CSV table of C-alpha atoms and ligand atoms in Angstrom, one decimal:
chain,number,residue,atom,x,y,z
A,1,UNK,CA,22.3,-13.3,-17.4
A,2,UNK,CA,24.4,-16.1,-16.8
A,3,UNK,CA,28.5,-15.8,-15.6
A,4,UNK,CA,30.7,-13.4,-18.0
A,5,UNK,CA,34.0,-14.5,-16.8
A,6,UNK,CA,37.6,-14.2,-18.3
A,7,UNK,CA,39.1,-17.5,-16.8
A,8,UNK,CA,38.0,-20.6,-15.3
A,9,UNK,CA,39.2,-19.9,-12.0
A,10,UNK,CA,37.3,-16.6,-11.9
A,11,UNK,CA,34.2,-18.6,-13.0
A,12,UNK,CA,34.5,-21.0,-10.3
A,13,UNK,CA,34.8,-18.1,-7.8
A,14,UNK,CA,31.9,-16.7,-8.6
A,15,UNK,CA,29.9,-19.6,-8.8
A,16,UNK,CA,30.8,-20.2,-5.2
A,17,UNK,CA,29.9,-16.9,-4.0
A,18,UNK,CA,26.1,-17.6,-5.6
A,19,UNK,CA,26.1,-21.4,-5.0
A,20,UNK,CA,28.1,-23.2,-2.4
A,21,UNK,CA,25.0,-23.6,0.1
A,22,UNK,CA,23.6,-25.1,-3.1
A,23,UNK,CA,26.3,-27.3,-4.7
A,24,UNK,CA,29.5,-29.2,-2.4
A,25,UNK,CA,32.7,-28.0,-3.5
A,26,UNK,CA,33.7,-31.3,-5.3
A,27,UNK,CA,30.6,-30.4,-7.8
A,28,UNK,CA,31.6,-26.5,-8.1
A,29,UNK,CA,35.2,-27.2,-9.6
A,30,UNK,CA,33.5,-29.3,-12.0
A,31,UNK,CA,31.3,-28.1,-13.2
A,32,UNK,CA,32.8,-24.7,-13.3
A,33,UNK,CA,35.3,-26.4,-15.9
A,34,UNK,CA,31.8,-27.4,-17.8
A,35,UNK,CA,30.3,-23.7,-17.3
A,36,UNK,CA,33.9,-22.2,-18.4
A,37,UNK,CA,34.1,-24.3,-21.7
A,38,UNK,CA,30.2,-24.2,-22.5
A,39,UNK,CA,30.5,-20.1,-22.1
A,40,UNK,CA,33.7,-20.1,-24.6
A,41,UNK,CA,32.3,-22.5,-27.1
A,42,UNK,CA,28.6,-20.4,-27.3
A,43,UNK,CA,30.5,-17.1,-27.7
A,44,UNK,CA,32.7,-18.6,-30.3
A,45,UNK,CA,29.8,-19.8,-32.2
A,46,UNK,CA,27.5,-16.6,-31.9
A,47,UNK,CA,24.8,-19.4,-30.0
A,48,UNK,CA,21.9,-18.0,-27.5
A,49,UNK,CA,21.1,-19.8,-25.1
A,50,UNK,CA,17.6,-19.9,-23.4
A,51,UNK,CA,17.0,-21.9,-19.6
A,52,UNK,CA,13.5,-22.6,-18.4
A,53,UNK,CA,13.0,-22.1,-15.2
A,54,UNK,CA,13.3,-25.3,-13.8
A,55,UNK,CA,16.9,-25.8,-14.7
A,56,UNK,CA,19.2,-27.2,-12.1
A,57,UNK,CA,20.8,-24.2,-10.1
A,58,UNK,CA,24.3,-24.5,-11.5
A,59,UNK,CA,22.9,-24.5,-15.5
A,60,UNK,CA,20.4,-21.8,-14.4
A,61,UNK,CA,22.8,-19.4,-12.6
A,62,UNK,CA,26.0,-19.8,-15.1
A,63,UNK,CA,25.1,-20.4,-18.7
A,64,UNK,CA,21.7,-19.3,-20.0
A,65,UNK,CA,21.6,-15.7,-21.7
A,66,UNK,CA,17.9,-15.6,-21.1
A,67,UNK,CA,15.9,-17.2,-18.2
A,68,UNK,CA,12.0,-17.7,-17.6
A,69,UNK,CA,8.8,-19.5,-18.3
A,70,UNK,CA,7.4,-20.8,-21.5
A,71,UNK,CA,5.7,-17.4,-23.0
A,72,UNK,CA,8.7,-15.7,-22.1
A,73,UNK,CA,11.3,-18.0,-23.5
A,74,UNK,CA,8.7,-18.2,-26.8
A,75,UNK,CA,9.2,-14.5,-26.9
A,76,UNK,CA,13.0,-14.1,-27.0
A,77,UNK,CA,12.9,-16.8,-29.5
A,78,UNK,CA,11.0,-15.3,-32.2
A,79,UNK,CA,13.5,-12.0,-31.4
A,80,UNK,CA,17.1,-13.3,-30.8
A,81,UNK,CA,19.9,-12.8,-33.1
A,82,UNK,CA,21.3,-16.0,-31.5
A,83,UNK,CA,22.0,-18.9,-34.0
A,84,UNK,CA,21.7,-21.7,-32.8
A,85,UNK,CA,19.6,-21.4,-30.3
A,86,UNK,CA,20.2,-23.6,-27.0
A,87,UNK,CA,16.9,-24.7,-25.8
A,88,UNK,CA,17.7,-26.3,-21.8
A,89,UNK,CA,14.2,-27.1,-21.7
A,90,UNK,CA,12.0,-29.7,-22.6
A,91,UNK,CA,11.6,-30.4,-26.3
A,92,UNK,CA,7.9,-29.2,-26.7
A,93,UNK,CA,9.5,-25.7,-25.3
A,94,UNK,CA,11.9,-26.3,-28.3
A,95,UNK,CA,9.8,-27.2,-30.6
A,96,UNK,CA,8.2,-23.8,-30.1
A,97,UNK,CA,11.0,-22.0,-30.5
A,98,UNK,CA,11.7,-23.8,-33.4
A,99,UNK,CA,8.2,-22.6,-35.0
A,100,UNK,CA,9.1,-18.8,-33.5
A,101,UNK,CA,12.9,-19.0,-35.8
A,102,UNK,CA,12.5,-21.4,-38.2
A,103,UNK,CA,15.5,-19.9,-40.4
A,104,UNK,CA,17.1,-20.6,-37.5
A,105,UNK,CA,19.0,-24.0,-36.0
A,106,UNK,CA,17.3,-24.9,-32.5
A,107,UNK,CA,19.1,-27.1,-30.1
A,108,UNK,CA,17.6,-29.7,-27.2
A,109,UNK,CA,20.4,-31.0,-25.6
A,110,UNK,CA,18.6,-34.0,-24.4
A,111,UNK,CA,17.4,-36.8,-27.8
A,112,UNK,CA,14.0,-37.1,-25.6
A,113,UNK,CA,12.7,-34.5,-22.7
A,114,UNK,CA,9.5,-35.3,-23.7
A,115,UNK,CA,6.3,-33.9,-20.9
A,116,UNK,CA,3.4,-36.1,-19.3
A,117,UNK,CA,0.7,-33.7,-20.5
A,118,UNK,CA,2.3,-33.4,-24.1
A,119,UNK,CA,2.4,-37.1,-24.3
A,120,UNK,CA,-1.6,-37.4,-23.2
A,121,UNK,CA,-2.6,-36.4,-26.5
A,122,UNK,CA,-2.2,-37.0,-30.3
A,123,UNK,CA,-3.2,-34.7,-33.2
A,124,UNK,CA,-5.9,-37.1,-34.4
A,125,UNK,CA,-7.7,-36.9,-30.7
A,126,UNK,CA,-7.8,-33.5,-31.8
A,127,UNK,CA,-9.2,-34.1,-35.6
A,128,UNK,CA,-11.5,-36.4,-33.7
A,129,UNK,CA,-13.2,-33.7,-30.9
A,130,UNK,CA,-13.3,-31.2,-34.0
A,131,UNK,CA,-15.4,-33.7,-36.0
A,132,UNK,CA,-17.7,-34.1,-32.9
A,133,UNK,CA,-17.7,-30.1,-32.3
A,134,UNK,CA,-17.8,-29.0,-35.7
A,135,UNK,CA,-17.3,-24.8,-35.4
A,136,UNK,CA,-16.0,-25.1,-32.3
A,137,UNK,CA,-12.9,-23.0,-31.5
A,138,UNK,CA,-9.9,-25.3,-30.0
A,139,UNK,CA,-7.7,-24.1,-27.7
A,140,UNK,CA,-4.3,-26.1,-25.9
A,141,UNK,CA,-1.9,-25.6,-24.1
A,142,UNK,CA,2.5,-25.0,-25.0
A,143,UNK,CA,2.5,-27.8,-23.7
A,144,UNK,CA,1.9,-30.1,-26.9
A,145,UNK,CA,4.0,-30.9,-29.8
A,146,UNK,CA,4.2,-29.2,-33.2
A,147,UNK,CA,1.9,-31.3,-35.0
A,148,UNK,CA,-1.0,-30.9,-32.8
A,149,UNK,CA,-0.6,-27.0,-32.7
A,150,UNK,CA,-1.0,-27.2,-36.3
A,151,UNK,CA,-4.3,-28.8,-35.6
A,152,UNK,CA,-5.8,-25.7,-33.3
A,153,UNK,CA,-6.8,-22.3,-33.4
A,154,UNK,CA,-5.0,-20.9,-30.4
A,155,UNK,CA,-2.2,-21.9,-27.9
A,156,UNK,CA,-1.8,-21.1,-24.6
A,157,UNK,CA,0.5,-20.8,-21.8
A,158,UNK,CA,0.3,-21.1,-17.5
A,159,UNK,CA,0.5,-17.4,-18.1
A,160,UNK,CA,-2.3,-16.1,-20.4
A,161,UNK,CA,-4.9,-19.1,-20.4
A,162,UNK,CA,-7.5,-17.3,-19.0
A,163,UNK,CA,-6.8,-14.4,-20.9
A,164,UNK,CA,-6.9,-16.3,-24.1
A,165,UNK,CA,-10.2,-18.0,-23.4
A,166,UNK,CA,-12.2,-14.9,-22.5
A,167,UNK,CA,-10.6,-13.0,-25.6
A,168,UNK,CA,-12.4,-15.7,-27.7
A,169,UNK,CA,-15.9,-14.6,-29.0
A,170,UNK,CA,-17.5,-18.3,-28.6
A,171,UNK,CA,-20.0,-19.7,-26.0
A,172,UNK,CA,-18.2,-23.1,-26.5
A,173,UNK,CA,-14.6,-23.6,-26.1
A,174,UNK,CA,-12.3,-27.3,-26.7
A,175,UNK,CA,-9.4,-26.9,-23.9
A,176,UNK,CA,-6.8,-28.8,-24.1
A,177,UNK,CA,-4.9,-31.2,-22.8
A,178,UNK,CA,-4.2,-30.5,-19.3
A,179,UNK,CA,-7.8,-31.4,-17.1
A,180,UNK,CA,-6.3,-29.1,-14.0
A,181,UNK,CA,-5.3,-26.3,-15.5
A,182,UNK,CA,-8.5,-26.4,-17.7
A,183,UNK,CA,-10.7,-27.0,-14.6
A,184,UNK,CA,-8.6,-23.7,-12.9
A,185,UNK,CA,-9.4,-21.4,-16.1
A,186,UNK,CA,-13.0,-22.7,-15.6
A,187,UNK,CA,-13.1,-21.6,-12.7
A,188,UNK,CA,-11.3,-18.3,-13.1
A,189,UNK,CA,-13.7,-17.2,-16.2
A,190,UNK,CA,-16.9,-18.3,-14.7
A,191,UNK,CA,-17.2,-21.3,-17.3
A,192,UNK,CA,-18.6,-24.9,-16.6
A,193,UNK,CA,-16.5,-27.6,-17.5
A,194,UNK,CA,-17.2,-31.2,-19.5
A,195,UNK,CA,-14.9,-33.6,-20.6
A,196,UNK,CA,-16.6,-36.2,-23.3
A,197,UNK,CA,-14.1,-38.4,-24.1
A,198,UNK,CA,-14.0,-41.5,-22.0
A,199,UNK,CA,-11.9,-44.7,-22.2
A,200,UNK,CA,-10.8,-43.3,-26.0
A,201,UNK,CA,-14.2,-42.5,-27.4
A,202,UNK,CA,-15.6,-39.1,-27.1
A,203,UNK,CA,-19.4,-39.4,-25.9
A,204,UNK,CA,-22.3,-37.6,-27.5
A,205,UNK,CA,-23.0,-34.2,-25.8
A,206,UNK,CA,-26.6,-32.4,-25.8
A,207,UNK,CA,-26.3,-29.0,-27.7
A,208,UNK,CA,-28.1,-27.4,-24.8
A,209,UNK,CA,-25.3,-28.6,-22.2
A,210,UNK,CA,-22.8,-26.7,-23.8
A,211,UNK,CA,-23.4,-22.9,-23.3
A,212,UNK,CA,-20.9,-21.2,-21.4
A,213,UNK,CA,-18.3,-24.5,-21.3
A,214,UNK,CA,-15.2,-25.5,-21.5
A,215,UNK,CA,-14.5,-28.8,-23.2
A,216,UNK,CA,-12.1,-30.2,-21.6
A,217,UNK,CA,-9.4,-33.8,-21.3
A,218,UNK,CA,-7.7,-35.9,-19.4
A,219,UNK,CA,-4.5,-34.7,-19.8
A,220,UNK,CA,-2.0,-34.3,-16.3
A,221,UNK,CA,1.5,-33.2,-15.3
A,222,UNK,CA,3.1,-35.7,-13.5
A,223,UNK,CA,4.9,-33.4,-11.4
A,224,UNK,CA,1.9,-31.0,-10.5
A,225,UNK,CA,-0.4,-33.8,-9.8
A,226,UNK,CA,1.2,-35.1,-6.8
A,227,UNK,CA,0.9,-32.4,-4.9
A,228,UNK,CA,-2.6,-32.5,-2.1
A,229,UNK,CA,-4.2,-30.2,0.2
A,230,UNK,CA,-2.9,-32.3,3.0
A,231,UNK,CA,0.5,-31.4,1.9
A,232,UNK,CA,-0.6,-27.5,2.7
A,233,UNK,CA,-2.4,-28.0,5.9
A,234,UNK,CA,0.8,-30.0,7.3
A,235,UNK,CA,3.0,-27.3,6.3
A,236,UNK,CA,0.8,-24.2,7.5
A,237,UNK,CA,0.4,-26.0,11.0
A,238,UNK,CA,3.9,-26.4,11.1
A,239,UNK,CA,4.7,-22.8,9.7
A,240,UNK,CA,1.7,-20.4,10.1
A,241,UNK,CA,3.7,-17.7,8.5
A,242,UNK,CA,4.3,-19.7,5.0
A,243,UNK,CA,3.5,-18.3,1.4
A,244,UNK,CA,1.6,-21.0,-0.6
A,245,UNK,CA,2.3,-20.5,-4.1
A,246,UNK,CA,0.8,-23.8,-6.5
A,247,UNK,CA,1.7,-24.4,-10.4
A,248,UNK,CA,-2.0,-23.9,-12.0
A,249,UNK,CA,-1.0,-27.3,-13.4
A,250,UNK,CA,-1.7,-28.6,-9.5
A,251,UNK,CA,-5.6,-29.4,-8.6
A,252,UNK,CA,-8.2,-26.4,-8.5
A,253,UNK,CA,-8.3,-27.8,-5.1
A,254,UNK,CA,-4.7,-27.5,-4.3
A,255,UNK,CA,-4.8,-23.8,-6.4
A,256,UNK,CA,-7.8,-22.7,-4.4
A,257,UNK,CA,-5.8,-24.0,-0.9
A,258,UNK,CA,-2.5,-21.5,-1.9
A,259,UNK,CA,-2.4,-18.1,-1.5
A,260,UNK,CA,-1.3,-17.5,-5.0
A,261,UNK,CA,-0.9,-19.1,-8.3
A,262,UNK,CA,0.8,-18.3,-11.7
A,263,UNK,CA,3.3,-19.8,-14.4
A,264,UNK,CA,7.1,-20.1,-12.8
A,265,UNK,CA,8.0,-16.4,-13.7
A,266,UNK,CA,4.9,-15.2,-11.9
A,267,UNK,CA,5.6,-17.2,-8.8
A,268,UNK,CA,9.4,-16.1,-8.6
A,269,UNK,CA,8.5,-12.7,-9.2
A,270,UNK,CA,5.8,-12.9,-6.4
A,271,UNK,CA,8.0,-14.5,-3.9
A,272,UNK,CA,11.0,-11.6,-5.0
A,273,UNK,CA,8.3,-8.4,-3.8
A,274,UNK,CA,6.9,-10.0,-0.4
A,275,UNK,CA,7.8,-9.3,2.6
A,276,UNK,CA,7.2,-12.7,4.2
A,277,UNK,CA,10.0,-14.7,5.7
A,278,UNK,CA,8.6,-18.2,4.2
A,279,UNK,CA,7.3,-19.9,1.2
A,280,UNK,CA,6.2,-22.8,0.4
A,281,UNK,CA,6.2,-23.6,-3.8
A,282,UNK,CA,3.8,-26.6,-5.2
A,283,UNK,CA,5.8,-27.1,-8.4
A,284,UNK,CA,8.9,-28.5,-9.7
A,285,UNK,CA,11.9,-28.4,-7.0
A,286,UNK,CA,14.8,-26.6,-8.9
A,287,UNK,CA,13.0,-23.7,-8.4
A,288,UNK,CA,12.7,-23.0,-4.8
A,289,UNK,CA,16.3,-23.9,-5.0
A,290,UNK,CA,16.8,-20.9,-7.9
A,291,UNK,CA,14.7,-18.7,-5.8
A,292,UNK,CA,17.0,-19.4,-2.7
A,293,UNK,CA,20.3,-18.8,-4.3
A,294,UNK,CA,19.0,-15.0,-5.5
A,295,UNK,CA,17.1,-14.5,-2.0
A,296,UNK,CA,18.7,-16.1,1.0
A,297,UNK,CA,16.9,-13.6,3.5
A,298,UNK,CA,14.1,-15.9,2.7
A,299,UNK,CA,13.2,-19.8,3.6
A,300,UNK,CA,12.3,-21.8,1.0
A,301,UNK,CA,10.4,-24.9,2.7
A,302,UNK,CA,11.5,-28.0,1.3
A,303,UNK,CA,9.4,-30.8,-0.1
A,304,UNK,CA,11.0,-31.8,-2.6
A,305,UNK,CA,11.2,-35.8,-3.9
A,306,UNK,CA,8.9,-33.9,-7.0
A,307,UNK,CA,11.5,-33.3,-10.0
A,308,UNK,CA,10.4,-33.5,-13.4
A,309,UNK,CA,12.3,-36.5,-14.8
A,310,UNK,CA,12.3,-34.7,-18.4
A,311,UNK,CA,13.8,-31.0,-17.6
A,312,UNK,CA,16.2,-33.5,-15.6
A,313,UNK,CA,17.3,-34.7,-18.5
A,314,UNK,CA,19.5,-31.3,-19.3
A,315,UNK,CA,22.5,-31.6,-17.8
A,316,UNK,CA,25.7,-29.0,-18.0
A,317,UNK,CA,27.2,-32.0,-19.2
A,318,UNK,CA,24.5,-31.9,-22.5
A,319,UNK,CA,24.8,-28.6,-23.4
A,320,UNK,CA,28.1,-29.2,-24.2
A,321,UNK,CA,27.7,-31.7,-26.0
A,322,UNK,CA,25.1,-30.1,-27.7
A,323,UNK,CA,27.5,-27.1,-28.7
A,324,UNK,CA,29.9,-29.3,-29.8
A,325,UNK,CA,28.2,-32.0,-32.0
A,326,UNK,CA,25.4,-29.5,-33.1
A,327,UNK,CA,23.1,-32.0,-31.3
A,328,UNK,CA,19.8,-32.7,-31.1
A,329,UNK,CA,18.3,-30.5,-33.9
A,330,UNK,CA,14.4,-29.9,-33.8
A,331,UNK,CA,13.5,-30.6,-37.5
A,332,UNK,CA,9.3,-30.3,-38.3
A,333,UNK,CA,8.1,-30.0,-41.9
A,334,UNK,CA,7.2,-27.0,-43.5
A,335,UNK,CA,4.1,-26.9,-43.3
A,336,UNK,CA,3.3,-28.1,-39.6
A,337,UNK,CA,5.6,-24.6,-39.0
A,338,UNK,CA,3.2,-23.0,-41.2
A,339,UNK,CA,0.0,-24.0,-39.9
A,340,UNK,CA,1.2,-24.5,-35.9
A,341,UNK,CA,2.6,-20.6,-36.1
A,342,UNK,CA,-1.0,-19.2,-36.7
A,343,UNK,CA,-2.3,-20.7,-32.7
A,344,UNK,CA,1.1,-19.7,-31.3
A,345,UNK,CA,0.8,-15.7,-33.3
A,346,UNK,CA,-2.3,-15.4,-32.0
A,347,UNK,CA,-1.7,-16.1,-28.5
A,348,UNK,CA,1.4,-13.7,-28.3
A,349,UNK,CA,-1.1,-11.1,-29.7
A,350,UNK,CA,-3.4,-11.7,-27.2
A,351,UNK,CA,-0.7,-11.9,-24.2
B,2,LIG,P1,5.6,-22.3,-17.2
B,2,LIG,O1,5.1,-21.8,-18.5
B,2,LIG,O2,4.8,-21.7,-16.1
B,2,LIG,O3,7.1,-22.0,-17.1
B,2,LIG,O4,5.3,-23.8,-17.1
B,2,LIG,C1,5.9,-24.8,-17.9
B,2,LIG,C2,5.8,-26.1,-17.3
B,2,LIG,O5,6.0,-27.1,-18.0
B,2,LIG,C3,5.3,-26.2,-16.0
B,2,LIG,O6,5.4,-27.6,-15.6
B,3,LIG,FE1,5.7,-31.5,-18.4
B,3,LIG,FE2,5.0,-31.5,-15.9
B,3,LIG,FE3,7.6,-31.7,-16.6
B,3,LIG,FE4,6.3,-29.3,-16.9
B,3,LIG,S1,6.8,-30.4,-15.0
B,3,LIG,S2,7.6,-30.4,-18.4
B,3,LIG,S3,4.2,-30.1,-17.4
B,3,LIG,S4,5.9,-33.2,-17.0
């Protein structure tokens, strides 16, 4: 992955072969000059560098060694000889990483890149549901930071959730914090769904209303939860032919409107094998762009004023910097590593 080139000028041509419908040529010199230099600098300093999927197309196409969706990245993490390791991602994706290799130095290129749904929740919410559900296995999402994954007994990503769940052996199950793609998983293993906190305080809950349930919060992707049913009628009366492919971060209605759903990876792969001459993708918008520069046979309908302010926040411009001032490292104490790795083990053994 990414562009192997000997000289800038064969960088640049190569990025215009792959992205000139994508990028206007004033762009492509430049940031072929930042692509050239970022290339040189990781190879002199033996870095790896991993790009989430939602990357911009001219970071995603050029620079990363690996590319894909939080469980992969996670994976290649806790494998890579790479040190440092270049997270372009947002830093809860680093963080992760970070507990995968701790021996090793972990990058963010952005000080922030924080993540609405990581935000939605502290770890003493989560002390607080585990006081009022004593026993009760917990359960979040990758999509928190270190110190609350020290507080839980599994994580979880867009890719495995339901797996996860149904591999635990317990009636009662704390999701959290994302109330869509807990809802979705609900629906997907059969479970009911409560959510006892309200306004801060979590509500009493009668023993016998918790068989078979998922308890769940209020957490939401900014991004994701923008996205409506009316948004897929307009565009299947417009294009009866279109693929509807939705985040599991969008509503269970807006999942249950789209012919498919799955975590980034899944949807690219999906949209790769079919045959169909249109697609229309409920989640952030660098990737229908990512898609389109790897499969211009096929139309990628745009609806794009959705970007995700934080994965915005990588720029090529960044990850130089990043390479060059060592910057911004992800340091976490000891023992949050310690007790955060045993939820994120688990899950890889499950996945
Ligand atoms: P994936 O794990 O599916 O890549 O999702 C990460 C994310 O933040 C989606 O908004
Ligand atoms: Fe977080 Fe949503 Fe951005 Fe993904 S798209 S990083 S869930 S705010």
């Amino acid at each position: 992955m990414g562009i192997q080139a000997e000289s800038l000028e064969k960088t640049y041509q190569l990025m215009k072969e792959q992205l000139s419908h994508l990028v206007p040529e004033a762009e492509l010199r430049y940031k072929a000059e930042l692509v050239y230099e970022i290339n040189r600098l990781k190879k002199e300093r033996g870095a790896v560098i991993l790009g989430h999927n939602y990357m911009e197309p001219a970071l995603y196409h050029t620079v990363p060694d690996y590319v894909g969706d939080s469980l992969e990245l996670s994976r290649i993490a806790a494998r890579t000889e790479g040190d440092p390791i270049i997270f372009c991602g947002v830093r809860f994706m680093a963080e992760t990483a970070k507990i995968l290799a701790p021996e090793k130095t972990v990058l963010l290129p952005a000080s922030k890149a924080g993540c609405s749904l990581a935000d939605s929740i502290t770890a003493e919410e989560v002390r607080r549901l585990k006081a009022a559900f004593p026993g009760v296995p917990v359960v979040a999402y990758v999509n928190t930071y270190a110190d609350l994954k020290a507080e839980i007994d599994y994580c979880c990503t867009s890719s495995n959730a339901a797996r996860v769940v149904q591999a635990i052996d317990s009636d009662t199950i704390i999701f959290l914090p994302d109330e869509y793609l807990a809802k979705n998983v609900a629906r997907e293993t059969g479970k009911r769904i409560i959510f006892p906190a309200q306004n801060g305080e979590i509500q009493q809950v009668d023993p016998g209303e918790l068989r078979n349930t998922l308890i769940g919060w209020h957490g939401k992707c900014e991004v994701h939860e923008k996205f409506t049913v009316d948004d897929i009628q307009r565009v299947r009366e417009q294009f009866p032919d279109a693929i509807v492919l939705a985040h599991p971060e969008c509503s269970p209605e807006v999942v249950e409107a789209s012919d498919f759903s799955g975590s980034t990876s899944a949807m690219i792969k999906y949209v790769k094998e079919s045959q169909a001459p249109r697609y229309l993708l409920l989640t952030e918008c660098s990737m229908a762009d990512n898609i389109w520069a790897e499969n211009r046979d096929k139309e990628m309908i745009r609806m794009c004023s959705v970007r995700c302010p934080h994965m915005n926040e990588i720029t090529l411009e960044e990850v130089l910097d990043s390479l060059r001032k060592n910057q911004y490292r992800i340091e976490l104490p000891e023992e949050i590593i310690r007790q955060a790795r045993r939820s994120v083990d688990r899950m890889l053994e499950i996945a």
